Amino acid sequence: MDFNGFRVVWEGLTGHRGWKPLWRDPDPKPAYDIVIIGGGGGGLATAYYLATVFKEARIAVLEKGWLGGGNIGRNTTIIRSNYMLPGNQPFYEFSMKLWETLEQETNFNSMVSQRGILNLCHSDGQRDAFRRRGNAMILSGADAELLDTDAVRQMYPFLNFDNARFPIKGGLLQRRAGTARHDGVAWGYARGADRAGVDLIQNCEVTGLRIEAGAIKGVETTRGYIGAGKVGVAVAGSSSRVMQMAGLRLPIESHVLQAFVSEGLKPCIDGVITFGAGHFYVSQSDKGGLVFGGDIDGYNSYAQRGNLPVVEDVAEGAMALMPALGRARLLRSWGGLMDMSMDGSPIIDTTPVDGLYLNAGWCYGGFKATPASGYAFAHLLATGQPHPTATAYRLDRFARGLPIDEKGMGAQPNLH
Amino acid sequence: MLIPHPLLGLRDAQEFTYLGDASLMSPPPSDDPEALERHVHLRDNPAGLLRELWFHEQGDRSWLVVTRDTRTHEILGAELATDIRREGAR
Ligand SMILES: Cc1cc2nc3c(=O)[nH]c(=O)nc-3n(C[C@H](O)[C@H](O)[C@H](O)COP(=O)(O)OP(=O)(O)OC[C@H]3O[C@@H](n4cnc5c(N)ncnc54)[C@H](O)[C@@H]3O)c2cc1C
């Protein structure tokens, strides 16, 4: 089913009785060529590109809950390509380019809005680091601008520029960055994949992996055994649990990340702003709510909810940067499961089990990666070779001393 | 979360910093580089009970081994890491 202006008006006049489900709800077949575990952004995009770009057939996506009920529906929707290291930045820029044409590609209003992201700096050292990162971004073909205090003041006059401890000294602006409607992204890929023949199977939890002589044969699920030629795992925060079924331990800890939304307000913030001296970032949704968040809680968790100290910490960051926010009321908060890797970067790779592939370690930046994550994983599943922008995301990179550690924190997941 | 400190009673988890799985206390022998690499990088990361290291940074600066359910955040107990070391147990 397609959307267009005429259809919306017609349905509006006729009581909205003509809308149909966007995808089928099939029962699982006995076997598929390729089974993707996890119906989040990564899994759905992978299935979409497998079927459309790589012309694979007989594909299923198995989701334990409902499509898009994981982190793809819980994140704060920021998309950007402002990384520094050569293993990361070309990949995120590839993703940014896919975002720019996503809506034409899937014919779905994913509300991709290139409203710009501004990372604020509060010291001379931080400004130097931003200049270096900005140059790395430009070298990768992305855009970056270093702003001085006056330029920031022109954009956002209401920020607390003269905070005694954290004065605003400027910022790194990526104009092509922005936000997208997270659900719309999942639904667009889901509908596209379904139309290309992919079976999207919900309420189907994978409970075991059948492995014979070192090769994957299929998956045990709550809806019975499903045979598979290849299996791609894209389960975000649950990666360790699923790979444990293959006897593998991962360089990953699962953590909880929280986000918040205020009551609806008149338009006041037209881009994304991040505080460089505390854990706080904010944007305004099209409904008017201020969407903001901070850091992970910091301890291993599968609970999908966080605790109050982080709420307090984020609120303090908000007050330090935008004192006017103190007048807004908080409407909701929620949490999601992050698979925090040992270097803060993802893994898109083969595994020691033949035919079993892994897409994991997205930490709290996996939404912006959704198109490239799906494309690169589909490339790997279809061709056996890593996508040119994803060659560094190897599972064994830690053992080989080749981590991609943007923050320079070492093997401590809760610090990335 | 409140952590039942064996010496100080219930303390706010905010006073602590978190390191991770308590197995980090027992590194393998240093002449086995592969085991050492696994020790540094790989984790069980269980959904359920986890014994983990918390440092009472804003308190008595002791290391605790806390047993916690990662699915519910329920804390089942806390011991001094030095006691565990002394007993030679994990
Ligand atoms: C509060 C919050 C804010 C965030 N903000 C941003 C942001 O601003 N920008 C950004 O880039 N990223 C952000 N992220 C990170 C981003 O959302 C994730 O990294 C990304 O969505 C993970 O990939 P995914 O979409 O495939 O995951 P998910 O949507 O979580 O998909 C994984 C799916 O696997 C399913 N699954 C798990 N186990 C099984 C099983 N055994 N069998 C079958 N299915 C299974 C789950 O039910 C889930 O639906 C944020 C995350 C959170 C929680």
XYZ file of C-alpha atoms and ligand atoms in Angstrom:
559
model
C 0.000 0.000 0.000
C 1.332 3.421 -0.951
C 0.652 6.757 0.584
C -0.104 9.882 -1.390
C -1.899 13.138 -0.768
C -5.024 12.145 -2.659
C -5.333 8.908 -0.705
C -4.991 10.694 2.628
C -7.772 13.163 1.719
C -9.997 10.363 0.384
C -9.574 8.235 3.497
C -10.183 11.287 5.650
C -13.518 11.810 3.931
C -14.553 8.161 4.058
C -13.791 7.335 7.687
C -10.345 5.762 7.204
C -11.831 2.381 6.347
C -9.626 1.677 3.327
C -6.208 1.415 5.029
C -4.643 -2.046 4.924
C -1.774 -3.545 6.941
C 1.608 -2.506 5.536
C 2.986 -6.042 5.525
C 1.784 -9.642 5.635
C 1.911 -11.622 8.888
C 3.074 -15.011 7.560
C 3.652 -18.234 9.451
C 7.231 -19.498 9.295
C 8.125 -21.881 6.454
C 10.162 -25.014 7.260
C 13.365 -23.515 5.828
C 14.890 -20.399 4.269
C 18.129 -19.571 2.460
C 18.798 -16.707 4.848
C 17.336 -16.157 8.311
C 17.874 -12.801 10.042
C 17.365 -12.854 13.813
C 16.031 -9.534 15.144
C 13.382 -7.300 13.595
C 14.903 -3.968 14.619
C 16.367 -1.356 12.329
C 19.463 -3.418 11.577
C 17.627 -6.666 10.827
C 14.899 -5.066 8.694
C 17.368 -2.972 6.678
C 19.520 -6.073 6.127
C 16.559 -8.038 4.791
C 15.499 -5.105 2.611
C 18.909 -4.715 0.953
C 19.395 -8.492 0.640
C 16.163 -8.762 -1.329
C 16.386 -5.561 -3.370
C 20.080 -4.822 -3.988
C 21.641 -8.276 -3.659
C 18.702 -10.139 -5.235
C 18.598 -12.875 -2.638
C 15.387 -14.888 -2.223
C 13.839 -17.060 0.501
C 14.629 -14.684 3.365
C 12.953 -14.469 6.777
C 13.282 -12.008 9.648
C 12.492 -13.536 13.061
C 11.455 -11.079 15.777
C 10.657 -12.149 19.325
C 8.250 -9.268 19.920
C 6.782 -6.921 17.355
C 8.667 -5.235 14.514
C 10.407 -2.111 15.715
C 9.699 -2.673 19.421
C 13.391 -2.711 20.381
C 15.848 0.132 20.291
C 14.826 1.263 16.836
C 11.627 2.506 18.491
C 13.334 3.851 21.617
C 16.191 6.015 20.434
C 16.452 9.795 20.251
C 16.596 9.673 16.434
C 19.851 11.539 15.840
C 21.639 10.843 12.573
C 25.145 12.184 11.898
C 28.512 11.314 10.424
C 30.861 13.201 12.722
C 33.317 10.506 13.756
C 37.072 10.737 13.514
C 38.794 7.382 13.051
C 39.351 5.927 9.572
C 37.654 2.641 10.552
C 34.438 4.503 11.441
C 33.978 7.758 9.565
C 33.649 6.453 5.957
C 31.021 3.975 7.185
C 28.940 6.645 8.914
C 29.280 8.961 5.908
C 28.039 6.102 3.705
C 25.086 5.817 6.079
C 24.469 9.574 5.881
C 24.333 9.362 2.084
C 21.820 6.506 2.303
C 19.702 8.609 4.691
C 19.627 11.405 2.128
C 17.809 9.196 -0.383
C 16.001 6.843 2.015
C 12.506 8.242 1.552
C 12.716 8.060 -2.252
C 14.142 4.556 -1.921
C 11.432 3.143 0.355
C 8.571 5.513 -0.585
C 7.928 5.988 3.111
C 7.882 9.266 5.010
C 10.723 8.641 7.440
C 10.840 12.372 8.219
C 14.569 12.592 7.559
C 15.341 16.137 8.623
C 18.839 17.521 8.061
C 18.482 20.145 10.722
C 22.133 20.089 11.776
C 23.934 18.921 14.892
C 26.010 21.289 16.996
C 28.563 19.821 19.428
C 29.487 22.552 21.912
C 33.006 22.971 23.260
C 33.896 24.576 26.551
C 37.691 24.744 26.638
C 40.570 25.463 24.298
C 41.648 21.829 24.352
C 38.177 20.681 23.390
C 38.131 23.168 20.519
C 41.456 21.795 19.233
C 40.038 18.259 19.368
C 36.951 19.411 17.445
C 39.126 21.068 14.799
C 40.952 17.768 14.333
C 37.707 15.787 14.167
C 36.190 18.303 11.739
C 39.190 17.920 9.444
C 38.892 14.122 9.589
C 35.206 14.451 8.666
C 35.992 16.693 5.687
C 38.677 14.251 4.515
C 36.045 11.482 4.468
C 33.803 13.604 2.225
C 31.465 14.777 5.002
C 30.762 18.388 5.969
C 31.982 20.124 9.114
C 32.208 23.714 10.322
C 33.933 25.050 13.394
C 31.909 27.900 14.913
C 33.129 30.562 17.314
C 31.083 31.756 20.274
C 29.383 34.561 18.344
C 28.238 32.197 15.606
C 26.804 29.837 18.233
C 25.119 32.769 19.953
C 23.422 33.719 16.696
C 22.021 30.210 16.301
C 20.961 29.605 19.903
C 20.918 32.861 21.894
C 19.227 31.199 24.875
C 22.152 28.941 25.833
C 24.088 29.685 29.010
C 27.205 31.184 27.408
C 28.753 32.585 30.564
C 28.474 29.590 32.861
C 31.385 30.131 35.264
C 32.687 26.567 34.952
C 31.697 25.681 31.388
C 31.587 28.805 29.203
C 30.671 28.058 25.594
C 33.782 28.536 23.465
C 32.280 27.484 20.142
C 31.062 24.349 18.480
C 31.476 21.822 15.709
C 28.518 21.968 13.342
C 27.514 19.292 10.862
C 24.696 20.793 8.816
C 23.809 17.578 6.984
C 23.199 15.759 10.273
C 19.794 15.816 11.930
C 16.980 13.524 12.953
C 14.615 10.960 11.402
C 11.357 9.371 12.492
C 12.681 6.133 14.003
C 9.439 4.140 13.651
C 9.054 5.391 10.096
C 12.495 4.042 9.271
C 11.636 0.578 10.597
C 8.231 0.556 8.879
C 9.656 1.761 5.568
C 12.239 -1.008 5.505
C 9.680 -3.566 6.742
C 7.165 -2.744 4.036
C 9.883 -2.690 1.367
C 11.275 -6.042 2.491
C 7.817 -7.609 2.688
C 7.035 -6.448 -0.841
C 10.291 -7.931 -2.077
C 9.149 -11.294 -0.707
C 10.798 -11.373 2.717
C 8.771 -13.168 5.430
C 8.600 -10.932 8.509
C 7.751 -13.290 11.359
C 6.788 -11.727 14.676
C 6.339 -13.253 18.132
C 9.032 -15.723 17.161
C 11.903 -15.842 19.643
C 15.032 -17.732 18.698
C 15.841 -20.090 21.569
C 18.628 -22.161 20.056
C 21.003 -22.435 17.111
C 21.384 -25.837 15.448
C 25.019 -26.317 14.531
C 26.411 -29.498 12.976
C 30.074 -30.089 12.166
C 30.856 -26.422 12.712
C 28.173 -25.174 10.325
C 24.781 -23.595 10.997
C 21.771 -25.703 9.997
C 18.881 -23.716 11.388
C 17.317 -22.099 14.443
C 15.055 -23.347 17.211
C 12.261 -20.875 17.887
C 9.126 -20.508 19.970
C 7.293 -21.239 16.709
C 9.232 -24.392 15.915
C 12.437 -25.317 14.136
C 13.358 -23.315 11.025
C 16.094 -24.542 8.700
C 18.525 -21.987 7.296
C 21.411 -21.852 4.843
C 22.801 -18.739 6.497
C 21.846 -16.999 9.728
C 22.481 -13.298 10.413
C 22.223 -12.163 14.026
C 21.107 -8.518 14.494
C 19.611 -8.468 17.982
C 21.266 -5.313 19.393
C 21.320 -5.459 23.230
C 20.772 -9.242 23.244
C 23.823 -10.189 21.144
C 25.618 -12.002 23.988
C 22.519 -14.058 24.789
C 22.007 -15.224 21.227
C 25.667 -15.895 20.458
C 25.913 -17.883 23.682
C 23.647 -20.389 21.928
C 26.587 -20.949 19.569
C 28.998 -21.215 22.496
C 30.603 -17.846 21.755
C 31.526 -15.155 24.270
C 31.539 -11.617 22.884
C 33.568 -8.481 23.632
C 30.291 -6.923 24.770
C 28.384 -5.921 27.916
C 24.673 -5.032 27.845
C 23.818 -1.672 29.404
C 20.737 0.500 29.781
C 20.398 3.936 28.154
C 17.561 6.290 29.049
C 15.841 9.054 27.121
C 13.274 11.703 27.997
C 10.650 13.873 26.381
C 9.080 17.069 27.694
C 5.543 18.340 27.211
C 4.896 19.838 23.770
C 6.266 23.372 23.383
C 6.233 26.011 20.658
C 9.172 25.599 18.243
C 12.322 26.762 20.035
C 15.191 24.436 19.064
C 15.540 23.819 15.355
C 18.628 21.585 15.402
C 20.356 19.099 17.672
C 22.555 20.500 20.461
C 25.023 18.506 22.551
C 26.596 19.780 25.771
C 30.351 19.192 25.747
C 30.885 19.389 29.488
C 28.191 17.045 30.769
C 25.885 14.285 29.690
C 23.104 16.066 27.867
C 21.848 16.496 24.315
C 18.546 17.838 23.028
C 16.394 18.295 19.942
C 12.743 19.175 19.421
C 10.341 16.767 17.797
C 7.844 17.911 15.198
C 5.127 17.465 17.841
C 6.924 20.031 19.993
C 8.341 17.796 22.722
C 11.962 18.348 23.653
C 13.677 14.992 23.220
C 16.777 14.628 25.321
C 19.118 12.163 26.887
C 22.522 11.594 28.356
C 24.833 8.720 29.186
C 24.198 5.078 29.972
C 23.486 4.184 33.601
C 26.833 2.403 33.718
C 26.121 -1.095 35.076
C 25.207 -4.265 33.172
C 21.464 -4.444 32.615
C 18.835 -6.283 30.626
C 15.980 -4.497 32.387
C 15.071 -1.936 29.676
C 14.661 0.666 32.388
C 17.146 2.854 34.213
C 17.442 4.490 37.616
C 16.965 7.956 39.058
C 20.619 9.090 39.413
C 20.895 9.379 35.627
C 17.618 11.295 35.457
C 19.081 13.747 37.953
C 22.389 13.937 36.094
C 20.718 14.650 32.756
C 18.445 17.274 34.353
C 21.494 18.978 35.868
C 23.196 19.023 32.466
C 20.062 20.532 30.966
C 19.932 23.263 33.597
C 23.619 24.062 33.172
C 23.267 24.494 29.418
C 19.703 25.775 28.964
C 18.361 27.219 32.210
C 15.037 27.966 30.489
C 14.400 24.221 30.367
C 13.725 24.286 34.093
C 10.238 25.587 33.294
C 9.340 22.656 31.043
C 7.688 19.569 32.486
C 8.982 16.081 31.804
C 6.365 13.942 30.124
C 7.948 10.505 29.795
C 11.207 8.636 30.185
C 12.197 5.175 29.014
C 15.202 2.928 28.557
C 16.645 0.542 25.997
C 19.266 -2.220 25.891
C 22.654 -1.292 24.475
C 25.330 -3.779 23.562
C 28.387 -1.803 24.627
C 31.507 -3.158 22.970
C 35.055 -3.040 24.280
C 36.016 -0.125 22.016
C 32.630 1.532 21.498
C 32.490 0.446 17.841
C 30.307 -2.158 16.118
C 30.994 -5.627 14.757
C 29.845 -6.754 11.295
C 31.593 -10.017 10.601
C 31.590 -13.747 10.035
C 31.950 -15.997 13.094
C 33.845 -19.227 13.802
C 30.591 -21.062 12.892
C 30.166 -21.514 9.112
C 27.120 -19.650 7.837
C 26.586 -17.705 11.080
C 27.091 -13.939 10.767
C 27.089 -11.252 13.439
C 25.930 -7.635 13.420
C 26.368 -6.253 16.956
C 28.029 -3.795 19.293
C 26.071 -0.720 18.215
C 26.350 0.921 21.610
C 24.223 4.052 21.687
C 24.877 5.156 18.146
C 23.258 2.452 16.098
C 20.250 4.362 14.821
C 22.270 6.649 12.570
C 23.960 3.524 11.265
C 20.718 1.736 10.352
C 20.929 2.076 6.521
C 24.664 1.330 6.297
C 24.469 -1.381 8.952
C 21.806 -3.160 6.908
C 23.590 -2.569 3.610
C 26.983 -3.734 4.855
C 25.514 -6.791 6.612
C 23.561 -7.722 3.484
C 26.774 -7.325 1.470
C 28.601 -9.670 3.836
C 25.780 -12.242 3.892
C 25.386 -12.226 0.105
C 29.006 -12.004 -1.044
C 30.991 -13.329 1.919
C 33.116 -10.176 1.766
C 32.889 -7.139 4.054
C 31.508 -3.966 2.500
C 34.396 -1.565 1.637
C 33.314 0.885 4.375
C 33.015 -1.841 7.032
C 36.313 -3.705 6.743
C 37.494 -2.648 10.209
C 34.459 -4.033 12.094
C 36.013 -7.437 12.671
C 35.162 -9.676 15.602
C 38.823 -10.558 16.216
C 40.111 -6.982 16.113
C 40.732 -6.924 19.869
C 42.929 -9.998 19.783
C 44.840 -8.470 16.884
C 45.299 -5.142 18.658
C 43.197 -3.181 16.176
C 40.371 -1.667 18.244
C 38.457 1.386 16.925
C 38.353 3.413 20.104
C 36.984 6.905 19.288
C 37.074 8.023 22.900
C 40.399 6.400 23.770
C 38.968 4.706 26.859
C 40.329 1.180 26.545
C 38.519 -2.090 27.162
C 35.921 -0.682 29.571
C 32.464 -0.775 27.926
C 30.714 1.639 30.286
C 33.181 4.418 29.444
C 32.548 4.499 25.691
C 19.803 1.044 43.773
C 21.027 0.574 47.344
C 24.106 -1.563 47.901
C 24.349 -3.404 51.260
C 27.941 -2.545 52.179
C 29.208 -5.182 54.653
C 30.709 -2.505 56.915
C 28.628 0.604 56.235
C 25.128 -0.738 55.659
C 22.872 0.328 52.802
C 24.630 2.843 50.558
C 23.381 4.631 47.441
C 24.855 3.060 44.287
C 25.740 6.594 43.183
C 28.628 6.569 45.664
C 30.223 3.729 43.707
C 31.887 3.348 40.347
C 31.302 0.189 38.354
C 34.003 -2.003 36.879
C 32.176 -5.127 35.723
C 32.273 -8.919 36.055
C 34.016 -10.049 39.273
C 36.073 -12.555 37.291
C 38.242 -9.528 36.442
C 39.726 -10.094 39.934
C 41.399 -13.308 38.856
C 43.546 -12.805 35.764
C 45.071 -15.902 34.175
C 48.835 -16.439 34.398
C 50.744 -13.850 32.404
C 52.624 -16.463 30.369
C 49.406 -17.315 28.519
C 48.809 -14.283 26.280
C 45.734 -15.743 24.567
C 43.969 -16.419 27.863
C 44.975 -12.938 28.988
C 43.457 -11.402 25.864
C 40.181 -13.263 26.458
C 40.231 -12.142 30.083
C 40.558 -8.492 29.071
C 38.028 -8.465 26.218
C 35.427 -11.235 26.469
C 32.508 -11.321 28.905
C 29.748 -13.770 29.849
C 27.322 -10.829 30.032
C 24.528 -12.963 31.532
C 20.853 -12.027 31.730
C 20.309 -13.016 35.346
C 22.611 -13.223 38.346
C 25.958 -11.486 37.950
C 28.762 -11.130 40.479
C 30.331 -7.763 39.793
C 32.910 -5.314 41.087
C 31.819 -1.970 42.521
C 34.339 0.542 43.970
C 33.146 2.678 46.881
C 34.870 5.732 45.481
C 32.915 8.314 47.451
C 32.918 6.236 50.601
C 35.492 4.010 52.250
C 37.251 3.281 48.926
C 36.837 -0.447 49.256
C 36.065 -2.817 46.408
C 32.870 -4.842 46.774
C 31.683 -7.940 44.977
C 27.950 -7.372 44.525
C 25.558 -10.093 43.389
C 22.827 -8.518 41.282
C 20.129 -9.680 38.870
C 20.711 -7.861 35.578
C 17.092 -8.441 34.536
C 15.530 -6.693 37.543
C 18.410 -4.749 39.201
C 17.629 -6.632 42.437
C 20.707 -6.828 44.659
C 21.126 -10.117 46.503
C 24.244 -9.384 48.517
C 27.618 -7.693 48.758
C 30.978 -8.853 50.066
C 34.321 -7.153 50.523
C 36.596 -8.103 47.647
C 39.511 -8.404 50.082
C 37.617 -11.086 52.053
C 37.095 -13.078 48.888
C 40.762 -12.704 47.952
C 41.823 -13.898 51.415
C 39.689 -17.006 51.118
C 41.225 -17.614 47.714
C 37.807 -18.089 46.187
C 36.449 -16.518 43.026
C 17.318 5.756 24.768
C 18.127 5.507 23.525
C 18.544 6.568 22.731
C 19.291 6.355 21.573
N 19.619 7.424 20.788
C 20.266 7.232 19.610
C 20.507 8.336 18.740
O 20.102 9.477 19.000
N 21.199 8.116 17.592
C 21.647 6.867 17.263
O 22.291 6.735 16.229
N 21.392 5.789 18.060
C 20.710 5.942 19.220
N 20.437 4.861 20.037
C 20.984 3.537 19.675
C 20.144 2.792 18.663
O 18.778 2.873 18.972
C 20.573 1.308 18.622
O 21.978 1.196 18.557
C 20.010 0.582 17.405
O 18.628 0.802 17.280
C 20.296 -0.905 17.525
O 20.008 -1.631 16.340
P 18.548 -2.233 15.999
O 17.663 -1.132 15.538
O 18.736 -3.334 15.036
O 18.100 -2.776 17.422
P 16.684 -3.240 17.976
O 15.584 -2.389 17.453
O 16.813 -3.368 19.439
O 16.531 -4.670 17.292
C 16.920 -5.881 17.866
C 15.722 -6.800 17.867
O 16.129 -8.133 18.154
C 15.067 -8.751 18.843
N 15.573 -9.951 19.515
C 16.426 -10.016 20.560
N 16.648 -11.298 20.910
C 15.941 -12.072 20.031
C 15.767 -13.480 19.880
N 16.376 -14.365 20.685
N 14.957 -13.915 18.877
C 14.329 -13.043 18.048
N 14.456 -11.694 18.166
C 15.256 -11.211 19.148
C 14.577 -7.671 19.798
O 13.254 -7.932 20.226
C 14.697 -6.410 18.928
O 13.476 -6.073 18.295
C 19.666 5.032 21.205
C 19.243 3.961 21.990
C 18.458 4.179 23.133
C 17.982 3.006 23.955
